[in-house]
GROMACS .gro file of C-alpha atoms in nm:
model
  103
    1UNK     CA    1  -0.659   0.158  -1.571
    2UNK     CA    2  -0.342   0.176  -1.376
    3UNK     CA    3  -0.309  -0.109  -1.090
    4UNK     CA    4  -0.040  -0.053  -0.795
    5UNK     CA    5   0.128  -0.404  -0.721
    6UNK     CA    6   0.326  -0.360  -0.353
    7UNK     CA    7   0.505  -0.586  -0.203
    8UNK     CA    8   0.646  -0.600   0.160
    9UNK     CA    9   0.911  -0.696   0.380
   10UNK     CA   10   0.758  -0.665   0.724
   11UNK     CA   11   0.896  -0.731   1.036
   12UNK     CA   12   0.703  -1.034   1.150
   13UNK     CA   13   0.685  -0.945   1.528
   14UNK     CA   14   0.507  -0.617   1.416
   15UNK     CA   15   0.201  -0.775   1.169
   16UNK     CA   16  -0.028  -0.577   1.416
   17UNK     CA   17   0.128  -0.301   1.339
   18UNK     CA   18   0.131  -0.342   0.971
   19UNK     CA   19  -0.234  -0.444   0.998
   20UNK     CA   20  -0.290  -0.134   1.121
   21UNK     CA   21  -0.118   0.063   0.848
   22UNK     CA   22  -0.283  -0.159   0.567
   23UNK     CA   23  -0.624  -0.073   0.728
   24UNK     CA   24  -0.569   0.296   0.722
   25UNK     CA   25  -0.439   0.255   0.346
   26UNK     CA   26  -0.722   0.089   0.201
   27UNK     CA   27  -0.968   0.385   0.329
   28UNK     CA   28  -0.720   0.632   0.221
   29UNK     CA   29  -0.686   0.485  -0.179
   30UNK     CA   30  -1.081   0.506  -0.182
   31UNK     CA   31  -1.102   0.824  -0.084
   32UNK     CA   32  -0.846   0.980  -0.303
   33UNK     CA   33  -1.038   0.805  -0.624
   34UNK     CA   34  -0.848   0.456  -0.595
   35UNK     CA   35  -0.971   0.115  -0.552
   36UNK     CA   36  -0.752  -0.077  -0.272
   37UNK     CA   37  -0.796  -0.482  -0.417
   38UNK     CA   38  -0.689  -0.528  -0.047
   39UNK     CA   39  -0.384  -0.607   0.140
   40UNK     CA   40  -0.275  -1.000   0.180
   41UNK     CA   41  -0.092  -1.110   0.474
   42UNK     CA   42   0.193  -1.397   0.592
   43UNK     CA   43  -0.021  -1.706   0.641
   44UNK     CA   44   0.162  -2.040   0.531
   45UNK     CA   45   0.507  -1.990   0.384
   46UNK     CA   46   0.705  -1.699   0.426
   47UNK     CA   47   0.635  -1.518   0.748
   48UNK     CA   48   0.731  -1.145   0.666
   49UNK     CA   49   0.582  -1.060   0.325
   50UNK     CA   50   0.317  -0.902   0.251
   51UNK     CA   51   0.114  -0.768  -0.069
   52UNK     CA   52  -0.129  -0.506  -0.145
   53UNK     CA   53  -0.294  -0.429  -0.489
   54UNK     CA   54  -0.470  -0.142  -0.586
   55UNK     CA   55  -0.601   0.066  -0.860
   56UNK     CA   56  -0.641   0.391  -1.015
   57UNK     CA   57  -0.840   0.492  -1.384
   58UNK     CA   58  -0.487   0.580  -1.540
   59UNK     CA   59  -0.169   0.708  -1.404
   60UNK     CA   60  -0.254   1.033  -1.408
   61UNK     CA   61  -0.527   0.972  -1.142
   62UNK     CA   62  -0.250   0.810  -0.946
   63UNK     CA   63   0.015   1.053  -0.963
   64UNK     CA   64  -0.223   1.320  -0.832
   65UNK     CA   65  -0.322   1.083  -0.544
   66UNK     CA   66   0.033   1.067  -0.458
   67UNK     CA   67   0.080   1.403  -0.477
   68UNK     CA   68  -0.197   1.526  -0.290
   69UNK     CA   69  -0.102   1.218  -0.033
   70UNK     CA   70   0.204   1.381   0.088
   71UNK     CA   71  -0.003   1.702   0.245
   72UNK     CA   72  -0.300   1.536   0.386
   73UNK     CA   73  -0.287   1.479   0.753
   74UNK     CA   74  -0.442   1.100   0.751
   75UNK     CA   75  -0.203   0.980   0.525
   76UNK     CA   76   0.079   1.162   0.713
   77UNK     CA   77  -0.022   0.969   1.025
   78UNK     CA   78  -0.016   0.642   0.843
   79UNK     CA   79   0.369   0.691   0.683
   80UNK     CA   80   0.430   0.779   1.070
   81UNK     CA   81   0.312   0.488   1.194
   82UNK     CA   82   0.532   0.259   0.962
   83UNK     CA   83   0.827   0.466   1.041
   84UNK     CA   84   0.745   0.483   1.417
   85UNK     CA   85   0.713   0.130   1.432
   86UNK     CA   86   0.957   0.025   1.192
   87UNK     CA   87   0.690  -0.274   1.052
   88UNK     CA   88   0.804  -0.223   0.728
   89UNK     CA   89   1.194  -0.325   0.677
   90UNK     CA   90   1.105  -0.224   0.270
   91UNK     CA   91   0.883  -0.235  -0.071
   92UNK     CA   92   0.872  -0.260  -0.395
   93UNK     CA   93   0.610  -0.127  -0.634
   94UNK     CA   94   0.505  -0.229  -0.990
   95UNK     CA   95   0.265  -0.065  -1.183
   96UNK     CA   96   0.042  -0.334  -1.441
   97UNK     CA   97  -0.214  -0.338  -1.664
   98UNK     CA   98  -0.520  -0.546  -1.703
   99UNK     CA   99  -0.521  -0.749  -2.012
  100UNK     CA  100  -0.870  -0.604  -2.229
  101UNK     CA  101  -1.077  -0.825  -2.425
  102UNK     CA  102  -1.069  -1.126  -2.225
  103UNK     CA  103  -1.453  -1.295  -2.261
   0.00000   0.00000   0.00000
């Protein structure tokens, strides 16, 4: 297992926006085989980042998700709607790994 760590720089005066993009995201990860862990917004503390976690069964499961993501209409609408609105100022992904054996 493969799991997608994201974090955000949002533009605070568009979290509506971004909510809106994180919605359409976590339906879109499920659908291409993912599970989205969910995204987790600005509440105390900073007031323009942003995280979202999710996972795939190995990175070969995610690089076909990614691949297949860049010709499938849905997710083209969602990419436009962060670039339309500019809610994202950037991100920066790491990939982890759960730690096996823990009992």
């Amino acid at each position: 297992m493969i799991t997608i760590h994201l974090t955000y720089e949002i533009d605070a005066d568009k979290l509506e926006d971004f909510e809106e993009y994180g919605r359409r995201w976590v339906g879109l990860v499920n659908r291409f085989g993912g599970t989205h862990h969910g995204y987790f917004l600005p509440s105390e503390g900073d007031s323009d980042i942003a995280y979202a976690l999710f996972s795939f069964p190995g990175l070969a499961a995610y690089e076909r998700y990614r691949t297949d993501s860049v010709s499938d209409p849905e997710c083209q609408e969602a990419f436009e709607l962060a670039r339309r609105t500019r809610c994202i100022k950037r991100y920066e992904r790491r990939f982890l790994r759960p730690l096996d054996g823990v009992s």
